[in-house]
Amino acid sequence: MALKDYSEEFKADAVALYESTPGATYKSIAADLGINRSTLREWVLPDRERRGVTAGPAPDRQTPARTGTSLPAEPDERIRQLEARVAELEASERKLATERDILRKAAKYFAGGDHLVNRFQFVDDHRATYEVKRLCEVLGLNRSSYYKWLSGRQARAARQHQDRVLAERIRKVHGGSGGAYGSPRVTAELREKGLRVNEKRVARVMRTFSITGIRLRRRVRTTVADPAAARVPDLFQRDFTATEPGRKYMGDITYLPLADGEFLYLATVLDCFSRRVVGWSIADHMRTSLVTDALRMAASTRGGLDGSTFHSDHGAQYGSRAFADLCDQLGVTRSMGAVGTSADNAACESFHASLKRETLQDARDYGDAATCRRTVFAWLTRYNTRRRHSANGHLSPNAYEHRHHAAKLTLAA
């Protein structure tokens, strides 16, 4: 069942997904989102008009293709045309040869990682051999951005010198700790020695100069129990199945790592019958509004949640008074697993693991926040409409529910 009222956030994410997908069509993206093609078009066109983006001019269908034109009867004219064509092909060949040379050198240059600053440096290192314009075109750079980067060379050199000086002081502290200190303890040691420096800069310099402390792999806690919350019984007892859609729901929160070390957080609501994601919310915080927004979206998707049961872990957000009040308002009975036992919400844990495995694809992070949001939004919508699920006999959640409703109508007839 499609959303009755689409939120502005959903519309904005849908437009961003369409605009950022190469070769996208309204039909293909609308199918992924589970909406009508015309609905998506009605969202995209006003957004383009607001941004002043217009479609490119249609090709001139009256102009005959080069291969279809007949050569003039005059020999001299034919020779001139052929010479012009040869010159055009030679110029194209020279351009392609130049691009191949640049790309070969770039492949070696970026062997350690392709970063934007590295691209600017590559252009600067090879500007004596190739035109800056051509280098920027091949590497996908804006020339004005390159020249802006170039104008900041002196300031950048000064910062790099300061970083090298700081790195030497960090090495002394780090060596004195037996190589055990990470950035927090190194920062504290430097401050005690009278150096005014923040931890983010220390961490950046340590990464740049490969100075690492001994530490356990960071584990982000998304479940923090509220000891003051009222006790809620476990009505699921690890049974994450249902005989009908809309009867049993489950939810959880997971973290989405970004390139700068920060996180976005995703709260989801899944229907136990089909594993369909009926509600979700993405934010840069873990306040209670994260989970209440997801539950409200589920209510909008289903047209109401009255009489259903919602199962979660003992996170403070799910144990809050605000969340309990919303459940009462929507007619939802709450259920919670045992404290500190992930198996009591295993189906949600598995869902989030699949999401990150398939969207990150062995990467450590999603990049920036906008890319993260767009990537997860695209996966969630496609998960419902197209991704085959083993629990559904390899049907998508939407298809599985559709088959169920069709079977009920047949029996009723």
GROMACS .gro file of C-alpha atoms in nm, residues 185-404:
model
  220
  185ARG     CA    1   4.560   1.093   2.596
  186VAL     CA    2   4.816   1.257   2.366
  187THR     CA    3   4.605   1.575   2.368
  188ALA     CA    4   4.584   1.573   2.747
  189GLU     CA    5   4.962   1.526   2.773
  190LEU     CA    6   5.033   1.813   2.533
  191ARG     CA    7   4.795   2.043   2.718
  192GLU     CA    8   4.964   1.958   3.045
  193LYS     CA    9   5.293   2.062   2.884
  194GLY     CA   10   5.139   2.401   2.804
  195LEU     CA   11   5.042   2.352   2.436
  196ARG     CA   12   4.696   2.478   2.343
  197VAL     CA   13   4.564   2.223   2.094
  198ASN     CA   14   4.232   2.046   2.037
  199GLU     CA   15   4.186   1.671   2.006
  200LYS     CA   16   4.050   1.683   1.650
  201ARG     CA   17   4.372   1.839   1.524
  202VAL     CA   18   4.583   1.589   1.717
  203ALA     CA   19   4.380   1.302   1.571
  204ARG     CA   20   4.417   1.443   1.219
  205VAL     CA   21   4.794   1.485   1.250
  206MET     CA   22   4.830   1.135   1.397
  207ARG     CA   23   4.637   0.992   1.100
  208THR     CA   24   4.844   1.194   0.852
  209PHE     CA   25   5.175   1.080   1.001
  210SER     CA   26   5.061   0.722   1.078
  211ILE     CA   27   5.093   0.755   1.455
  212THR     CA   28   4.850   0.508   1.612
  213GLY     CA   29   4.781   0.409   1.968
  214ILE     CA   30   4.679   0.072   2.102
  215ARG     CA   31   4.301   0.068   2.120
  216LEU     CA   32   4.004  -0.160   2.081
  217ARG     CA   33   3.789  -0.122   1.774
  218ARG     CA   34   3.526   0.141   1.842
  219ARG     CA   35   3.181   0.004   1.906
  220VAL     CA   36   2.894   0.250   1.883
  221ARG     CA   37   2.623   0.191   2.140
  222THR     CA   38   2.276   0.262   2.009
  223THR     CA   39   2.099   0.084   2.296
  224VAL     CA   40   2.121   0.268   2.628
  225ALA     CA   41   1.864   0.149   2.879
  226ASP     CA   42   1.671   0.399   3.089
  227PRO     CA   43   1.668   0.266   3.448
  228ALA     CA   44   1.368   0.488   3.531
  229ALA     CA   45   1.151   0.350   3.251
  230ALA     CA   46   0.850   0.135   3.336
  231ARG     CA   47   0.891  -0.236   3.277
  232VAL     CA   48   0.749  -0.360   2.945
  233PRO     CA   49   0.691  -0.737   2.893
  234ASP     CA   50   0.838  -0.940   2.607
  235LEU     CA   51   0.533  -1.038   2.403
  236PHE     CA   52   0.736  -1.178   2.112
  237GLN     CA   53   0.959  -1.433   2.290
  238ARG     CA   54   1.188  -1.427   1.983
  239ASP     CA   55   0.900  -1.511   1.747
  240PHE     CA   56   0.941  -1.256   1.466
  241THR     CA   57   0.672  -1.402   1.241
  242ALA     CA   58   0.311  -1.300   1.186
  243THR     CA   59   0.012  -1.449   1.008
  244GLU     CA   60  -0.120  -1.115   0.881
  245PRO     CA   61   0.033  -0.780   0.781
  246GLY     CA   62  -0.015  -0.501   1.031
  247ARG     CA   63  -0.031  -0.723   1.339
  248LYS     CA   64   0.328  -0.730   1.468
  249TYR     CA   65   0.601  -0.472   1.415
  250MET     CA   66   0.961  -0.450   1.533
  251GLY     CA   67   1.208  -0.162   1.542
  252ASP     CA   68   1.564  -0.071   1.624
  253ILE     CA   69   1.829   0.199   1.580
  254THR     CA   70   2.159   0.161   1.394
  255TYR     CA   71   2.449   0.396   1.326
  256LEU     CA   72   2.566   0.508   0.981
  257PRO     CA   73   2.939   0.601   0.978
  258LEU     CA   74   3.054   0.915   0.792
  259ALA     CA   75   3.397   1.002   0.655
  260ASP     CA   76   3.468   1.269   0.918
  261GLY     CA   77   3.427   1.023   1.205
  262GLU     CA   78   3.074   1.140   1.286
  263PHE     CA   79   2.755   0.937   1.244
  264LEU     CA   80   2.398   0.955   1.123
  265TYR     CA   81   2.143   0.733   1.294
  266LEU     CA   82   1.864   0.528   1.138
  267ALA     CA   83   1.549   0.412   1.317
  268THR     CA   84   1.330   0.158   1.138
  269VAL     CA   85   0.988  -0.008   1.181
  270LEU     CA   86   0.948  -0.349   1.012
  271ASP     CA   87   0.634  -0.556   0.965
  272CYS     CA   88   0.700  -0.908   1.095
  273PHE     CA   89   0.474  -1.064   0.830
  274SER     CA   90   0.663  -0.949   0.520
  275ARG     CA   91   0.971  -0.775   0.673
  276ARG     CA   92   0.854  -0.463   0.490
  277VAL     CA   93   1.003  -0.136   0.615
  278VAL     CA   94   0.688   0.063   0.685
  279GLY     CA   95   0.861   0.347   0.868
  280TRP     CA   96   1.204   0.497   0.907
  281SER     CA   97   1.382   0.812   1.016
  282ILE     CA   98   1.740   0.934   0.961
  283ALA     CA   99   1.897   1.203   1.181
  284ASP     CA  100   2.228   1.319   1.323
  285HIS     CA  101   2.111   1.248   1.679
  286MET     CA  102   1.959   0.969   1.888
  287ARG     CA  103   1.689   1.168   2.064
  288THR     CA  104   1.342   1.022   2.113
  289SER     CA  105   1.213   1.207   1.806
  290LEU     CA  106   1.422   0.969   1.593
  291VAL     CA  107   1.202   0.671   1.688
  292THR     CA  108   0.873   0.862   1.714
  293ASP     CA  109   0.920   0.995   1.359
  294ALA     CA  110   0.974   0.641   1.232
  295LEU     CA  111   0.659   0.517   1.409
  296ARG     CA  112   0.453   0.807   1.275
  297MET     CA  113   0.568   0.722   0.922
  298ALA     CA  114   0.460   0.360   0.983
  299ALA     CA  115   0.116   0.480   1.090
  300SER     CA  116   0.091   0.691   0.775
  301THR     CA  117   0.204   0.403   0.554
  302ARG     CA  118  -0.045   0.157   0.704
  303GLY     CA  119  -0.326   0.407   0.749
  304GLY     CA  120  -0.311   0.342   1.125
  305LEU     CA  121  -0.154   0.101   1.374
  306ASP     CA  122  -0.449   0.043   1.607
  307GLY     CA  123  -0.446  -0.305   1.763
  308SER     CA  124  -0.087  -0.386   1.663
  309THR     CA  125   0.216  -0.478   1.877
  310PHE     CA  126   0.555  -0.308   1.848
  311HIS     CA  127   0.869  -0.484   1.973
  312SER     CA  128   1.205  -0.319   2.047
  313ASP     CA  129   1.510  -0.342   2.270
  314HIS     CA  130   1.548  -0.151   2.597
  315GLY     CA  131   1.697   0.162   2.443
  316ALA     CA  132   1.620   0.481   2.632
  317GLN     CA  133   1.435   0.618   2.329
  318TYR     CA  134   1.187   0.328   2.325
  319GLY     CA  135   1.148   0.341   2.703
  320SER     CA  136   1.079   0.714   2.710
  321ARG     CA  137   0.750   0.867   2.821
  322ALA     CA  138   0.711   1.042   2.485
  323PHE     CA  139   0.735   0.715   2.292
  324ALA     CA  140   0.495   0.540   2.531
  325ASP     CA  141   0.244   0.824   2.491
  326LEU     CA  142   0.267   0.801   2.110
  327CYS     CA  143   0.205   0.425   2.123
  328ASP     CA  144  -0.101   0.483   2.342
  329GLN     CA  145  -0.224   0.749   2.102
  330LEU     CA  146  -0.186   0.515   1.804
  331GLY     CA  147  -0.333   0.213   1.984
  332VAL     CA  148  -0.004   0.020   1.983
  333THR     CA  149   0.090  -0.234   2.251
  334ARG     CA  150   0.461  -0.222   2.340
  335SER     CA  151   0.690  -0.524   2.376
  336MET     CA  152   1.057  -0.531   2.480
  337GLY     CA  153   1.322  -0.801   2.491
  338ALA     CA  154   1.559  -0.860   2.781
  339VAL     CA  155   1.824  -0.600   2.866
  340GLY     CA  156   2.157  -0.659   2.689
  341THR     CA  157   2.032  -0.953   2.479
  342SER     CA  158   2.056  -0.881   2.107
  343ALA     CA  159   1.889  -1.215   2.023
  344ASP     CA  160   1.560  -1.077   2.154
  345ASN     CA  161   1.558  -0.836   1.860
  346ALA     CA  162   1.759  -1.050   1.620
  347ALA     CA  163   1.546  -0.989   1.311
  348CYS     CA  164   1.607  -0.613   1.326
  349GLU     CA  165   1.976  -0.666   1.395
  350SER     CA  166   1.996  -0.889   1.087
  351PHE     CA  167   1.810  -0.633   0.874
  352HIS     CA  168   2.048  -0.353   0.970
  353ALA     CA  169   2.349  -0.577   0.908
  354SER     CA  170   2.221  -0.649   0.556
  355LEU     CA  171   2.160  -0.280   0.492
  356LYS     CA  172   2.514  -0.178   0.583
  357ARG     CA  173   2.673  -0.476   0.409
  358GLU     CA  174   2.495  -0.400   0.081
  359THR     CA  175   2.529  -0.021   0.090
  360LEU     CA  176   2.883   0.011   0.226
  361GLN     CA  177   3.019  -0.284   0.021
  362ASP     CA  178   3.334  -0.317   0.235
  363ALA     CA  179   3.385   0.061   0.259
  364ARG     CA  180   3.443   0.204   0.606
  365ASP     CA  181   3.199   0.492   0.571
  366TYR     CA  182   2.935   0.652   0.348
  367GLY     CA  183   3.126   0.973   0.278
  368ASP     CA  184   2.933   1.289   0.362
  369ALA     CA  185   2.590   1.311   0.525
  370ALA     CA  186   2.402   1.389   0.202
  371THR     CA  187   2.549   1.086   0.023
  372CYS     CA  188   2.474   0.867   0.324
  373ARG     CA  189   2.110   0.978   0.341
  374ARG     CA  190   2.060   0.934  -0.035
  375THR     CA  191   2.225   0.590  -0.039
  376VAL     CA  192   2.022   0.455   0.254
  377PHE     CA  193   1.698   0.608   0.123
  378ALA     CA  194   1.750   0.439  -0.213
  379TRP     CA  195   1.823   0.103  -0.050
  380LEU     CA  196   1.522   0.117   0.182
  381THR     CA  197   1.276   0.195  -0.094
  382ARG     CA  198   1.424  -0.064  -0.330
  383TYR     CA  199   1.426  -0.317  -0.045
  384ASN     CA  200   1.047  -0.290  -0.023
  385THR     CA  201   0.971  -0.284  -0.394
  386ARG     CA  202   1.235  -0.506  -0.557
  387ARG     CA  203   1.478  -0.678  -0.319
  388ARG     CA  204   1.392  -1.047  -0.285
  389HIS     CA  205   1.376  -1.173   0.071
  390SER     CA  206   1.447  -1.533   0.170
  391ALA     CA  207   1.181  -1.522   0.443
  392ASN     CA  208   0.922  -1.437   0.177
  393GLY     CA  209   1.003  -1.721  -0.059
  394HIS     CA  210   1.233  -1.481  -0.244
  395LEU     CA  211   0.958  -1.228  -0.310
  396SER     CA  212   0.998  -0.862  -0.228
  397PRO     CA  213   0.807  -0.746   0.084
  398ASN     CA  214   0.556  -0.554  -0.130
  399ALA     CA  215   0.503  -0.850  -0.364
  400TYR     CA  216   0.463  -1.087  -0.070
  401GLU     CA  217   0.192  -0.870   0.085
  402HIS     CA  218   0.020  -0.829  -0.252
  403ARG     CA  219   0.009  -1.207  -0.297
  404HIS     CA  220  -0.136  -1.246   0.051
   0.00000   0.00000   0.00000
